[in-house]
Coordinates of C-alpha atoms and ligand atoms in Angstrom, one line a residue:
Chain A
F1 CA -1.7 -22.4 11.9
T2 CA -1.8 -25.5 12.6
G3 CA -5.8 -25.7 13.9
R4 CA -5.5 -28.8 15.9
G5 CA -5.7 -28.9 19.5
A6 CA -9.5 -28.7 21.6
L7 CA -12.1 -27.2 19.4
D8 CA -12.4 -24.2 22.3
E9 CA -12.8 -20.7 23.1
D10 CA -9.1 -20.3 22.0
F11 CA -9.4 -22.0 18.9
Y12 CA -11.9 -19.2 17.8
E13 CA -9.9 -16.5 19.5
E14 CA -6.6 -17.5 17.3
L15 CA -8.7 -17.9 14.0
E16 CA -9.9 -14.4 14.3
T17 CA -6.6 -12.9 15.0
L18 CA -4.9 -14.7 12.2
L19 CA -7.8 -13.2 10.2
I20 CA -7.6 -9.7 11.3
Q21 CA -3.9 -9.7 10.8
S22 CA -4.4 -10.8 7.3
D23 CA -6.1 -7.5 6.7
V24 CA -9.5 -9.2 6.5
N25 CA -12.0 -6.7 7.8
I26 CA -13.1 -6.9 11.0
H27 CA -16.7 -7.0 10.5
T28 CA -15.9 -9.6 7.7
T29 CA -14.1 -11.5 10.2
E30 CA -16.6 -11.8 13.0
R31 CA -19.2 -12.6 10.4
V32 CA -17.3 -15.3 9.2
I33 CA -16.5 -16.6 12.9
G34 CA -20.1 -16.6 13.9
E35 CA -21.2 -18.9 11.0
L36 CA -18.4 -20.8 11.9
R37 CA -19.7 -21.3 15.3
K38 CA -23.2 -22.0 14.0
A39 CA -21.8 -24.9 12.0
V40 CA -19.9 -26.7 14.7
R41 CA -23.0 -26.4 16.5
E42 CA -25.0 -27.6 13.1
E43 CA -22.8 -29.9 12.0
R44 CA -21.8 -31.2 15.3
L45 CA -17.9 -30.6 13.9
D46 CA -16.1 -32.6 16.7
S47 CA -12.4 -31.4 16.0
S48 CA -10.2 -28.1 15.3
E49 CA -9.8 -29.6 11.9
K50 CA -13.0 -30.0 10.6
A51 CA -14.1 -27.0 12.3
L52 CA -11.0 -25.1 10.2
D53 CA -11.9 -27.3 7.0
C54 CA -15.4 -25.9 7.5
L55 CA -14.3 -22.0 7.9
K56 CA -11.7 -22.6 4.6
R57 CA -14.8 -23.9 2.3
S58 CA -16.9 -21.0 3.4
L59 CA -14.1 -18.4 2.4
V60 CA -13.5 -19.9 -0.9
A61 CA -17.6 -19.8 -0.8
I62 CA -17.2 -16.2 -0.8
L63 CA -14.8 -15.7 -3.4
T64 CA -16.6 -18.3 -5.6
E65 CA -20.4 -17.2 -5.7
P66 CA -22.5 -17.3 -8.7
A67 CA -22.4 -13.2 -8.7
I68 CA -18.4 -12.8 -8.6
A69 CA -18.0 -16.6 -10.7
E70 CA -20.2 -15.7 -14.0
K71 CA -17.5 -12.6 -14.1
Q72 CA -14.3 -14.1 -13.1
A73 CA -12.7 -15.5 -16.3
L74 CA -10.7 -12.6 -18.0
K75 CA -12.7 -11.3 -20.6
V76 CA -12.0 -12.5 -24.7
S77 CA -13.8 -9.9 -26.8
D78 CA -15.7 -11.6 -30.0
K79 CA -14.9 -8.0 -31.7
P80 CA -10.6 -7.8 -31.4
P81 CA -9.3 -6.3 -30.4
T82 CA -9.8 -6.8 -26.5
L83 CA -9.6 -4.1 -24.5
F84 CA -8.1 -4.1 -20.8
L85 CA -8.0 -0.5 -19.1
V86 CA -5.7 -0.8 -15.9
V87 CA -6.4 1.7 -13.1
G88 CA -5.3 1.7 -9.8
V89 CA -3.3 4.0 -6.5
N90 CA 0.1 5.2 -7.0
G91 CA 2.6 2.5 -7.1
V92 CA 0.7 0.1 -6.5
G93 CA 2.2 -2.2 -9.7
K94 CA -0.4 -1.0 -12.6
T95 CA 2.8 -1.0 -15.4
T96 CA 4.1 -3.8 -14.0
S97 CA 1.1 -6.1 -14.5
I98 CA 0.8 -4.7 -17.8
A99 CA 3.9 -5.7 -18.6
K100 CA 3.5 -9.8 -17.4
M101 CA -0.4 -9.2 -18.9
A102 CA 1.5 -8.7 -22.6
D103 CA 4.0 -11.6 -21.2
M104 CA 1.2 -13.9 -20.8
Y105 CA -0.2 -13.3 -24.2
A106 CA 2.4 -12.6 -26.5
R107 CA 3.8 -16.4 -25.4
S108 CA 0.9 -17.8 -26.1
G109 CA 0.9 -16.3 -29.6
K110 CA -1.8 -13.1 -29.2
K111 CA -0.7 -9.9 -30.7
V112 CA -0.5 -7.2 -27.7
I113 CA -0.4 -3.4 -28.0
L114 CA 0.2 -1.7 -25.0
A115 CA -0.8 2.2 -24.5
A116 CA 1.4 4.1 -22.6
G117 CA -1.7 5.9 -20.8
D118 CA 0.6 7.5 -17.9
T119 CA 1.7 11.1 -19.6
F120 CA 1.7 12.4 -15.9
R121 CA 4.1 10.6 -14.3
A122 CA 8.5 10.9 -14.7
A123 CA 9.9 8.3 -16.5
A124 CA 6.8 6.2 -16.6
I125 CA 6.5 6.3 -20.6
D126 CA 10.0 5.0 -20.4
Q127 CA 9.2 2.6 -17.9
L128 CA 6.6 0.9 -20.1
E129 CA 8.4 1.2 -23.1
I130 CA 11.7 -0.6 -21.7
W131 CA 8.5 -3.5 -20.7
A132 CA 7.4 -3.6 -24.4
Q133 CA 10.6 -4.2 -25.9
R134 CA 11.4 -7.4 -23.2
T135 CA 8.0 -8.8 -24.2
Q136 CA 8.3 -7.9 -27.7
T137 CA 4.9 -6.1 -28.1
E138 CA 4.2 -2.8 -29.5
L139 CA 3.8 0.2 -27.6
V140 CA 1.4 3.3 -28.4
K141 CA 2.7 6.9 -26.7
H142 CA 2.4 10.2 -27.4
K143 CA 4.5 13.1 -25.4
E144 CA 4.7 13.4 -22.1
G145 CA 2.1 15.9 -20.3
T146 CA -0.7 15.6 -23.3
D147 CA -4.3 13.9 -22.7
P148 CA -3.8 10.1 -21.6
A149 CA -7.6 10.0 -23.5
A150 CA -6.1 10.2 -26.7
V151 CA -3.1 7.5 -26.2
V152 CA -5.9 5.2 -25.6
F153 CA -7.7 6.2 -28.4
D154 CA -4.7 6.0 -30.9
A155 CA -3.8 2.8 -29.6
I156 CA -7.4 1.2 -30.0
R157 CA -7.3 2.2 -33.9
A158 CA -3.6 0.9 -33.8
G159 CA -4.9 -2.8 -32.5
R160 CA -7.9 -2.6 -35.2
A161 CA -5.4 -1.7 -38.2
R162 CA -2.9 -4.5 -36.7
G163 CA -5.2 -6.8 -36.2
A164 CA -4.1 -7.1 -32.4
D165 CA -5.8 -9.6 -30.2
Y166 CA -5.4 -7.3 -27.0
V167 CA -5.2 -3.7 -26.2
I168 CA -3.6 -3.0 -22.6
A169 CA -3.8 0.5 -21.1
D170 CA -1.4 1.6 -18.8
T171 CA -2.9 4.5 -16.4
A172 CA -1.3 7.7 -13.7
G173 CA -1.6 6.1 -10.5
R174 CA -4.3 8.3 -8.7
L175 CA -5.7 8.6 -5.5
H176 CA -9.5 7.7 -5.2
N177 CA -10.1 10.7 -3.1
R178 CA -8.5 13.3 -6.3
S179 CA -12.1 14.4 -7.7
N180 CA -9.9 16.0 -10.5
L181 CA -8.0 12.9 -11.2
M182 CA -10.9 10.3 -11.1
D183 CA -12.9 12.5 -13.9
E184 CA -9.9 12.4 -16.0
L185 CA -10.0 8.7 -15.5
K186 CA -14.1 9.1 -16.6
K187 CA -12.7 11.1 -19.9
I188 CA -10.3 8.7 -20.8
Y189 CA -13.0 5.6 -20.0
R190 CA -15.8 7.7 -22.1
V191 CA -13.3 8.2 -24.9
T192 CA -12.4 4.7 -24.9
E193 CA -16.1 3.7 -25.1
K194 CA -16.8 5.7 -27.9
E195 CA -14.6 4.5 -30.0
L196 CA -14.3 1.2 -29.0
G197 CA -18.1 0.6 -29.7
R198 CA -18.6 -0.5 -26.5
A199 CA -17.3 -0.6 -22.6
P200 CA -13.6 -1.6 -22.2
D201 CA -13.4 -5.4 -21.6
E202 CA -11.9 -5.0 -18.3
I203 CA -11.2 -2.4 -16.4
L204 CA -8.8 -4.0 -13.9
M205 CA -8.3 -2.3 -10.3
V206 CA -4.5 -3.0 -9.4
L207 CA -4.3 -3.3 -5.8
D208 CA -1.2 -3.9 -3.6
A209 CA -1.8 -6.9 -1.1
T210 CA 0.1 -4.4 1.7
T211 CA -2.6 -2.1 1.7
G212 CA -5.6 -2.4 4.8
Q213 CA -8.7 -1.6 5.0
N214 CA -8.0 1.6 2.8
A215 CA -8.5 -0.5 0.0
L216 CA -12.1 -0.3 0.4
S217 CA -12.2 3.1 0.0
Q218 CA -10.2 2.4 -3.0
A219 CA -12.7 0.2 -4.4
K220 CA -15.3 1.8 -3.9
N221 CA -14.6 4.8 -5.3
F222 CA -12.8 3.4 -8.6
M223 CA -16.4 1.3 -9.0
S224 CA -18.2 4.4 -9.1
A225 CA -16.0 6.1 -11.4
V226 CA -15.9 3.5 -13.6
N227 CA -17.4 0.2 -14.3
V228 CA -14.4 -2.0 -12.5
T229 CA -14.3 -5.4 -13.6
G230 CA -11.9 -7.1 -11.7
I231 CA -8.9 -6.9 -9.4
I232 CA -5.2 -7.1 -10.1
L233 CA -3.9 -8.2 -6.5
T234 CA 0.2 -7.5 -6.0
K235 CA 3.1 -8.5 -4.3
L236 CA 1.7 -12.0 -2.8
D237 CA 5.4 -12.8 -2.4
G238 CA 6.0 -10.8 0.3
T239 CA 4.8 -11.4 4.1
A240 CA 1.2 -9.5 3.4
K241 CA -2.0 -11.8 2.7
G242 CA -4.3 -9.5 0.9
G243 CA -6.8 -10.7 3.1
I244 CA -9.4 -7.7 2.5
V245 CA -10.4 -9.0 -1.0
L246 CA -12.7 -10.9 0.8
T247 CA -14.2 -8.1 2.0
L248 CA -13.9 -6.7 -1.5
A249 CA -15.9 -10.2 -2.8
N250 CA -18.4 -10.5 0.0
E251 CA -19.6 -6.3 -0.2
L252 CA -18.7 -5.5 -3.4
K253 CA -19.1 -9.0 -5.9
L254 CA -15.6 -8.0 -7.2
P255 CA -13.6 -11.0 -9.0
I256 CA -9.8 -11.3 -8.0
K257 CA -8.7 -11.9 -11.5
L258 CA -5.0 -12.0 -11.6
I259 CA -2.4 -11.9 -8.6
G260 CA 1.1 -10.3 -8.8
L261 CA 4.3 -13.1 -7.0
G262 CA 7.6 -10.7 -7.9
E263 CA 8.7 -8.5 -10.1
R264 CA 9.6 -10.4 -13.5
A265 CA 7.3 -10.7 -16.4
Q266 CA 6.4 -14.2 -15.3
D267 CA 5.7 -13.4 -12.0
I268 CA 1.7 -13.3 -12.4
E269 CA -0.9 -15.9 -11.7
I270 CA -4.5 -16.9 -12.7
F271 CA -6.3 -16.2 -9.3
D272 CA -7.1 -19.6 -7.4
P273 CA -9.3 -18.7 -4.4
V274 CA -8.6 -22.1 -2.6
K275 CA -5.0 -21.7 -3.4
F276 CA -5.4 -18.1 -2.1
V277 CA -7.5 -19.0 1.3
D278 CA -4.9 -22.0 2.2
G279 CA -2.5 -19.3 1.9
L280 CA -4.3 -17.3 4.7
F281 CA -3.7 -20.3 7.2
E282 CA 0.2 -20.6 6.6
Chain B
S1 CA -16.6 8.7 14.6
L2 CA -15.1 7.2 17.9
S3 CA -16.5 10.3 19.8
E4 CA -20.0 9.7 18.1
K5 CA -19.8 5.9 18.9
L6 CA -18.6 6.9 22.4
Q7 CA -22.0 8.4 22.9
D8 CA -24.4 5.9 22.1
V9 CA -22.0 3.4 24.7
F10 CA -22.5 6.4 27.2
Q11 CA -25.3 7.2 27.0
R12 CA -26.9 6.2 30.0
L13 CA -24.3 7.7 32.2
R14 CA -26.0 10.8 32.6
G15 CA -25.9 12.0 36.3
K16 CA -23.3 9.4 36.9
G17 CA -19.8 10.3 38.4
R18 CA -16.7 8.0 37.9
L19 CA -17.1 5.3 34.7
T20 CA -16.9 2.2 36.3
E21 CA -14.9 -0.4 34.9
A22 CA -18.2 -2.2 32.8
D23 CA -18.5 1.4 31.4
V24 CA -15.0 1.8 30.0
T25 CA -14.7 -1.9 28.7
E26 CA -17.6 -0.8 26.4
A27 CA -15.8 2.2 25.9
M28 CA -12.6 0.5 24.8
R29 CA -14.8 -2.1 22.8
E30 CA -15.4 0.7 19.7
V31 CA -11.8 1.9 20.4
R32 CA -10.6 -0.8 19.8
L33 CA -12.7 -1.2 16.3
A34 CA -11.8 2.5 15.7
L35 CA -8.0 1.6 15.7
L36 CA -8.2 -2.1 13.7
E37 CA -10.2 0.1 11.1
A38 CA -7.3 2.1 11.2
D39 CA -4.9 -0.3 9.8
V40 CA -3.5 -0.1 13.4
N41 CA -1.8 -3.5 14.1
L42 CA -3.8 -5.9 16.3
Q43 CA -1.6 -6.6 19.1
V44 CA -0.8 -3.0 19.4
V45 CA -4.2 -2.2 19.6
R46 CA -4.4 -4.9 22.3
D47 CA -1.0 -3.9 24.0
F48 CA -2.5 -0.1 23.9
I49 CA -5.9 -0.8 25.1
T50 CA -4.4 -2.7 28.4
R51 CA -2.8 0.5 29.1
I52 CA -5.6 3.0 28.6
K53 CA -8.0 1.1 30.6
D54 CA -7.0 1.2 34.0
R55 CA -6.2 4.8 33.2
A56 CA -10.1 5.8 32.2
I57 CA -11.6 3.6 34.7
G58 CA -12.3 5.8 37.7
V59 CA -11.5 9.1 36.0
D60 CA -13.7 11.6 37.2
V61 CA -16.4 12.8 35.2
L62 CA -15.4 16.1 35.4
E63 CA -17.9 19.2 35.2
S64 CA -16.4 20.7 32.0
L65 CA -15.5 17.2 30.1
S66 CA -18.6 15.3 28.9
P67 CA -17.7 10.9 29.8
V68 CA -17.3 10.7 26.1
Q69 CA -14.9 13.6 26.2
Q70 CA -13.1 12.3 29.0
V71 CA -12.4 8.7 27.1
V72 CA -11.3 10.3 23.6
K73 CA -8.9 12.6 25.9
V74 CA -7.3 9.4 27.6
V75 CA -7.0 7.7 24.3
N76 CA -5.9 10.7 22.0
D77 CA -3.7 11.9 24.7
E78 CA -1.8 8.4 24.9
L79 CA -1.8 8.0 20.8
V80 CA 0.0 11.3 21.0
A81 CA 2.3 9.8 23.3
L82 CA 3.1 7.0 21.4
L83 CA 3.5 9.1 18.0
G84 CA 6.3 10.3 19.3
G85 CA 7.2 14.6 19.3
T86 CA 6.9 16.9 16.5
Q87 CA 9.8 16.7 14.0
T88 CA 11.7 19.5 13.1
G89 CA 13.9 17.8 10.1
L90 CA 16.5 16.0 9.4
Q91 CA 19.8 15.4 11.8
L92 CA 22.6 17.3 9.4
S93 CA 26.0 16.6 9.5
P94 CA 28.4 19.6 11.3
T95 CA 31.4 17.6 8.8
P96 CA 29.4 17.2 5.1
P97 CA 27.9 15.9 3.4
T98 CA 25.2 14.1 5.4
V99 CA 24.0 11.3 4.2
I100 CA 20.2 10.5 4.1
M101 CA 19.6 6.6 2.8
L102 CA 16.2 6.0 2.1
C103 CA 14.7 2.5 1.7
G104 CA 11.2 0.2 1.5
L105 CA 8.9 -1.9 0.1
Q106 CA 8.3 -1.1 -3.8
G107 CA 6.4 1.5 -5.0
T108 CA 6.0 3.4 -1.7
G109 CA 7.4 6.5 -2.9
K110 CA 10.9 6.4 -2.2
T111 CA 12.5 7.9 -5.6
T112 CA 9.6 11.1 -5.3
L113 CA 10.7 11.4 -1.4
T114 CA 14.5 11.5 -3.0
G115 CA 13.2 14.6 -5.2
K116 CA 11.4 16.4 -2.3
L117 CA 14.4 15.9 -0.1
A118 CA 16.5 17.8 -2.6
Y119 CA 14.0 20.3 -3.4
Y120 CA 13.5 21.1 0.5
Y121 CA 17.3 21.3 1.5
K122 CA 17.8 23.2 -2.1
K123 CA 15.4 25.7 -0.5
Q124 CA 17.1 26.4 2.6
G125 CA 20.1 27.2 0.8
R126 CA 21.4 23.6 0.7
N127 CA 23.5 22.3 -2.1
P128 CA 22.0 18.5 -1.9
L129 CA 23.2 15.3 -4.3
M130 CA 20.8 12.6 -5.6
V131 CA 21.5 9.1 -5.8
A132 CA 20.5 6.3 -8.6
C133 CA 21.2 3.5 -6.5
D134 CA 18.4 1.7 -7.8
I135 CA 19.5 0.0 -11.2
Y136 CA 17.3 -2.8 -10.9
R137 CA 13.7 -0.9 -11.9
P138 CA 13.3 -0.3 -15.8
A139 CA 13.8 3.9 -16.1
A140 CA 14.5 4.7 -12.4
V141 CA 17.5 5.8 -13.1
K142 CA 16.0 7.9 -15.9
Q143 CA 12.6 8.7 -13.3
L144 CA 15.5 10.2 -11.1
E145 CA 16.6 12.5 -14.1
V146 CA 13.9 13.5 -14.8
L147 CA 13.3 14.9 -10.9
G148 CA 16.4 16.5 -11.0
E149 CA 15.5 18.0 -14.2
Q150 CA 12.8 19.2 -12.7
I151 CA 13.8 21.0 -9.3
K152 CA 17.3 21.7 -10.9
V153 CA 19.3 19.6 -8.3
P154 CA 22.3 16.9 -10.1
V155 CA 22.0 13.8 -9.7
F156 CA 24.8 10.8 -9.7
T157 CA 24.3 8.0 -12.0
S158 CA 26.8 4.9 -13.0
P159 CA 26.6 4.3 -16.8
A160 CA 24.6 1.1 -17.0
Q161 CA 27.4 -0.8 -18.4
D162 CA 29.6 -0.1 -15.7
K163 CA 27.6 -3.0 -13.7
K164 CA 28.7 -1.4 -10.4
S165 CA 26.6 -2.5 -7.4
P166 CA 24.3 0.1 -5.3
P167 CA 26.8 0.4 -2.5
S168 CA 29.8 1.2 -4.6
I169 CA 27.6 3.5 -6.6
A170 CA 26.8 5.1 -3.3
R171 CA 30.2 5.3 -1.7
S172 CA 31.2 6.5 -5.4
A173 CA 28.4 9.1 -5.2
I174 CA 29.9 10.3 -1.9
E175 CA 33.7 10.8 -3.1
H176 CA 32.0 13.0 -5.8
A177 CA 30.0 15.3 -3.2
K178 CA 33.3 16.0 -1.0
A179 CA 34.7 17.2 -4.6
N180 CA 31.9 18.7 -5.9
G181 CA 30.7 20.8 -2.6
N182 CA 27.8 18.5 -2.6
D183 CA 26.8 19.0 1.4
I184 CA 23.4 16.8 1.2
V185 CA 23.6 13.1 -0.5
I186 CA 20.1 11.5 -0.7
L187 CA 20.4 8.1 -1.9
D188 CA 17.7 6.4 -3.8
T189 CA 17.6 2.9 -3.6
A190 CA 15.4 -0.1 -4.8
G191 CA 12.1 -1.2 -3.6
R192 CA 12.4 -4.2 -1.9
L193 CA 11.1 -7.1 0.5
A194 CA 12.1 -7.6 3.7
I195 CA 12.2 -10.9 3.5
D196 CA 14.8 -10.7 0.4
E197 CA 17.8 -11.7 2.1
D198 CA 20.1 -10.6 -0.9
L199 CA 18.9 -7.5 -1.1
M200 CA 18.4 -6.7 2.3
D201 CA 22.0 -7.8 2.4
E202 CA 22.7 -5.2 -0.2
L203 CA 21.3 -2.5 2.0
G204 CA 23.2 -3.5 4.5
Q205 CA 26.5 -3.4 2.7
M206 CA 25.7 -0.1 1.3
Q207 CA 24.8 1.6 5.0
A208 CA 28.0 -0.2 6.0
W209 CA 30.2 1.4 3.1
V210 CA 29.1 5.3 3.4
T211 CA 27.8 5.1 7.1
P212 CA 24.4 7.6 6.3
H213 CA 23.7 10.0 9.5
E214 CA 19.8 9.3 8.8
V215 CA 18.6 5.6 7.2
L216 CA 14.9 6.7 6.7
L217 CA 12.1 3.9 5.9
V218 CA 9.8 5.0 3.6
V219 CA 6.2 3.7 3.9
D220 CA 2.9 3.7 2.5
A221 CA 0.5 5.1 4.6
M222 CA -2.2 2.7 3.6
V223 CA -0.5 0.1 4.7
G224 CA -2.3 -2.7 7.2
Q225 CA -1.4 -5.1 9.4
D226 CA 1.7 -6.2 7.2
A227 CA 3.1 -3.0 8.5
V228 CA 5.1 -4.5 11.9
N229 CA 6.5 -7.8 10.1
F230 CA 8.5 -5.5 7.7
A231 CA 9.7 -2.5 10.0
K232 CA 10.7 -5.2 12.2
Q233 CA 12.9 -6.5 9.5
F234 CA 14.2 -3.7 8.3
Y235 CA 14.6 -2.9 11.4
E236 CA 16.6 -5.7 12.9
R237 CA 18.8 -5.3 9.5
L238 CA 19.8 -1.5 9.2
P239 CA 20.1 1.2 11.8
L240 CA 17.1 2.8 10.9
T241 CA 17.3 6.4 11.8
G242 CA 13.3 7.4 11.1
F243 CA 10.6 6.7 9.0
V244 CA 8.5 8.9 6.6
M245 CA 4.6 8.2 5.4
T246 CA 3.9 8.4 2.0
K247 CA 0.4 9.0 0.1
M248 CA -0.6 10.8 3.5
D249 CA -3.1 13.2 0.7
G250 CA -5.3 9.8 0.2
D251 CA -8.0 8.8 3.0
T252 CA -6.1 6.3 4.9
R253 CA -6.3 6.8 8.7
G254 CA -2.5 5.7 8.7
G255 CA -2.8 3.1 12.0
A256 CA 0.2 2.1 10.6
A257 CA 2.6 4.8 12.1
L258 CA 1.4 3.7 15.5
S259 CA 2.5 0.0 15.1
I260 CA 6.1 1.3 13.6
R261 CA 6.2 3.8 16.5
A262 CA 5.7 0.1 18.5
V263 CA 7.9 -1.9 16.9
T264 CA 10.7 0.1 16.4
S265 CA 10.6 3.0 18.2
I266 CA 12.0 4.9 15.5
P267 CA 10.5 8.5 15.3
I268 CA 8.1 10.0 12.0
K269 CA 10.3 12.7 10.0
F270 CA 8.0 13.7 7.8
M271 CA 4.9 12.9 5.9
S272 CA 4.5 13.0 1.9
V273 CA 1.2 14.7 1.2
G274 CA 1.3 14.7 -2.5
E275 CA 3.0 13.6 -6.0
K276 CA 4.5 17.5 -6.4
L277 CA 7.9 17.7 -5.4
D278 CA 7.3 20.6 -2.8
A279 CA 4.2 18.4 -1.1
L280 CA 6.0 17.2 1.8
E281 CA 5.3 18.3 5.8
P282 CA 6.9 18.1 9.1
F283 CA 5.4 15.3 11.4
H284 CA 2.9 16.5 13.9
P285 CA 1.4 14.0 16.5
D286 CA -1.6 15.6 17.3
R287 CA -2.9 16.2 13.3
L288 CA -1.6 12.1 12.9
A289 CA -3.5 10.5 16.4
S290 CA -7.0 12.7 14.9
R291 CA -6.7 11.0 12.1
I292 CA -6.4 7.5 13.3
L293 CA -9.0 7.5 15.8
G294 CA -11.4 9.3 12.6
Ligands
GTP1 N1 7.9 -7.4 -4.9 C1 6.7 -7.6 -6.0 N2 7.0 -6.1 -6.3 C2 6.1 -5.6 -7.4 C3 5.0 -6.9 -7.8 N3 4.4 -5.9 -8.9 C4 4.7 -4.5 -8.8 N4 5.9 -4.4 -8.2 C5 7.3 -3.3 -7.8 O1 6.2 -2.0 -6.7 C6 6.9 -1.0 -7.7 C7 6.1 -0.3 -8.9 O2 5.4 -0.9 -9.4 P1 4.5 0.1 -11.1 O3 4.2 -1.3 -11.8 O4 5.9 0.9 -11.6 O5 3.5 0.4 -9.9 P2 2.4 1.7 -11.1 O6 1.1 1.0 -10.1 O7 2.4 1.4 -12.2 O8 3.1 3.2 -10.5 P3 2.3 4.9 -11.1 O9 2.8 4.4 -12.3 O10 3.6 5.1 -10.3 O11 1.3 4.5 -9.9 C8 8.1 -1.7 -9.1 O12 9.3 -1.6 -8.1 C9 7.6 -3.1 -9.2 O13 8.9 -3.5 -9.9 C10 4.7 -7.8 -7.2 O14 3.9 -8.8 -7.7 N5 6.0 -7.9 -6.1
GTP2 N1 -0.7 10.5 -4.0 C1 0.6 10.5 -3.5 N2 1.3 9.9 -4.3 C2 2.6 9.8 -4.2 C3 3.5 10.4 -2.8 N3 4.6 10.0 -3.0 C4 5.0 9.0 -3.7 N4 3.8 9.1 -5.4 C5 3.6 8.1 -6.1 O1 3.7 7.3 -5.6 C6 4.2 6.4 -7.2 C7 5.4 5.4 -6.6 O2 6.3 6.4 -6.3 P1 8.0 5.8 -6.9 O3 8.8 7.4 -6.1 O4 8.0 5.7 -8.0 O5 7.8 5.1 -5.6 P2 9.7 4.0 -5.1 O6 9.4 3.9 -4.0 O7 10.6 4.7 -5.5 O8 9.1 3.1 -5.8 P3 10.1 1.2 -6.5 O9 11.2 2.5 -6.8 O10 9.6 0.6 -7.2 O11 10.5 0.7 -5.1 C8 4.2 7.7 -8.2 O12 3.4 7.5 -8.6 C9 4.6 8.8 -7.2 O13 4.2 9.9 -8.1 C10 2.1 10.7 -2.2 O14 2.9 11.7 -1.1 N5 1.0 11.3 -2.6
MG3 MG1 2.8 3.0 -13.6
MG4 MG1 11.9 3.9 -7.2

C-alpha cells in the first residue's frame, strides 16, 4: 500500500479493504476510518501521505494507550522465581514459544526451569524435553496422563530450591468453549497461585496470527477463566497480518508482549507497535 | 443472528408485495457484515453479494415466507451451492495402496488427522499404514508413534541418523506398504509456510515421487482473511484433491471454508471435530452454511 494518489473515496476504500484483509474487526475498521475522515477535515490534511501517517499514528495509539502501556513490559518478580503460565487453543505455538522464551532468558544469564504442564497430548512432554535440552534449561515433568497442576506445583518448588529466575509452565492446548478444559485451567491457576503465594506473574495467551475474528472469543473466554496478562502473537513470519490484535487492544486492553517469527529458538521478538503497524501496510 | 438482523431491516416491509432494490441493498449490508464476522474473505464476500443481490431483488414475497425468510433462503442456498456437495469419503484406488498425502500450515492438526484417517479406515476393515515424514519438528515422529500405539496401526519411520529426506521416506513407505499388504498409506508432513519455496518444493517432489491419490490441505477452521493466500499458493504448487477443516468443535464460524472453495474449487472432504482419534465427520454443506451465517 503506497498511500499515494488522491485523498479521495477510493483512498478510504483501499484503506478499509487493507484493514479488513489484515483481520482487523469490521467495527474497529469502521471506527478508525471514521476517525481518520474527521481528522483529515479538522486538521486540514491535504495529501494521502499525511492521511496514511495520521492513520498509522492512531493505530499505534490504540496499541499503546495508558491502560495497555502500564502492563506492557514482561513482569519480573521481586520474589523469584518469576512464574509465567502459557495458555491458548490447540496448535498455536505455546510449546515453541516457551522454548523461545527459555532461550532468550538463558542467553541473558538467567536460570530458567520449564514445567511440562501438557500431560495430555501425544509426545507433548517429549517435545518440550527436546527444547529444554536445546536451550540448556531444566525441565520438571511427571508421567503422561497425570495432573497438570501437580507439575506446575513441583516446578515452583524446584524453582525456589534451585534459585531459578524464571519458571515457565506449558499447558495443553484447549478450545475456549470446552468448559471442562477451562475448569482444568482454573484449577492449574488456583494451585499455582496458592503455592507461589501470589497470582502467576504473567498469564500469556498464545495467539496464531492466521486466526480471524475467533481470536476475540478466545481472548474473552480465557480472560474470564484466568487473568490473562498478555498475548504472544505467533507465525507472523507468514502472510497473515494478525490485525485482530488491534481489536484485542481496543476492546480488551490486552498488551501484545512478544511475537513469534519462525520455528527456531531465536525467532522471537519483543512486540514493537510501530513496526507492527508498518507491517500492516507492507 | 442474521435472521434477527434482517428482521430489523425488514420491519417496515409489512404489506409490501416485492422486495425493491433499496430493501435488498440494506439487507445485503447485514449479509456482508455476517460473512465478514464469519471470516469469509472480503473479495469473496463482495463477489457473493453481487451474485445474490440480483436473485434477491424482485423475489416475490410469498404468502408462506416472510421477506426475511426469502433473503435468508437466497443467501443460504447460494452458500450451500458454493460449499459443494456432501462428501462420502476419499477416492480409494482400485490398485492398492491408496496413498493420501496431508499438507498445510504449522499446527493445523495434520499429525492428529493422520491418526484419525487411519482409525477411520481401520474400522472399515482396511489395513492402513501411517508414515512419519516430518523430520523437523521435535518429537513429531514420536507423536505419530504414540497415536499408532493408541489405535494399533503401524507407523513407518526412518531412523533419524539415516538423514533421509521426506520424499524418500514417503517412497520407501510405499514400497513397505506393498510388501506388507497395507492398502492405505497416509503421509504426515511437516507444517510449513506457503511462501517457503524450499519446503513447498519438497512437497512437490514428494508428490511427484509417490503420486498420491489424494493430496489434502489441512486447514484450521479459525483461520481468517489469510486463507485465500495460502490456499491459492498450495493449490498452485500441488494437485490438491481436497481440504479438511480441523478444530470445528470450536466456536469459530468457519468462513475460511467458503474462501478456499472460491479460490480453488477443491471439495471439503472431512471435518475434524475434536482431539480424539474418532472425532472425524464427513462434510455436510447445509450444516456449515448455517454455521457461517451465524
Ligand atoms: N512459522 C512459524 N511456526 C511456528 C511459530 N511458532 C510455532 N510454530 C510452529 O507451529 C507448530 C505448533 O507449535 P507448538 O509449539 O507445538 O504449538 P502448541 O500450541 O504447543 O500446540 P498444542 O500443545 O498441540 O496445543 C509447530 O510446527 C511449530 O514449529 C512461528 O512463530 N512461526
Ligand atoms: N479441539 C481440537 N483439537 C485438534 C483437532 N485436530 C487437532 N487438534 C489439536 O491441535 C493441536 C495440533 O495438532 P497436530 O496434529 O500436532 O498439528 P500438526 O498440523 O501436525 O502440527 P505441525 O506438525 O506442527 O504442523 C494438537 O493439540 C491436537 O490435539 C480438532 O479437530 N479439534
Ligand atoms: Mg504444546
Ligand atoms: Mg505434525
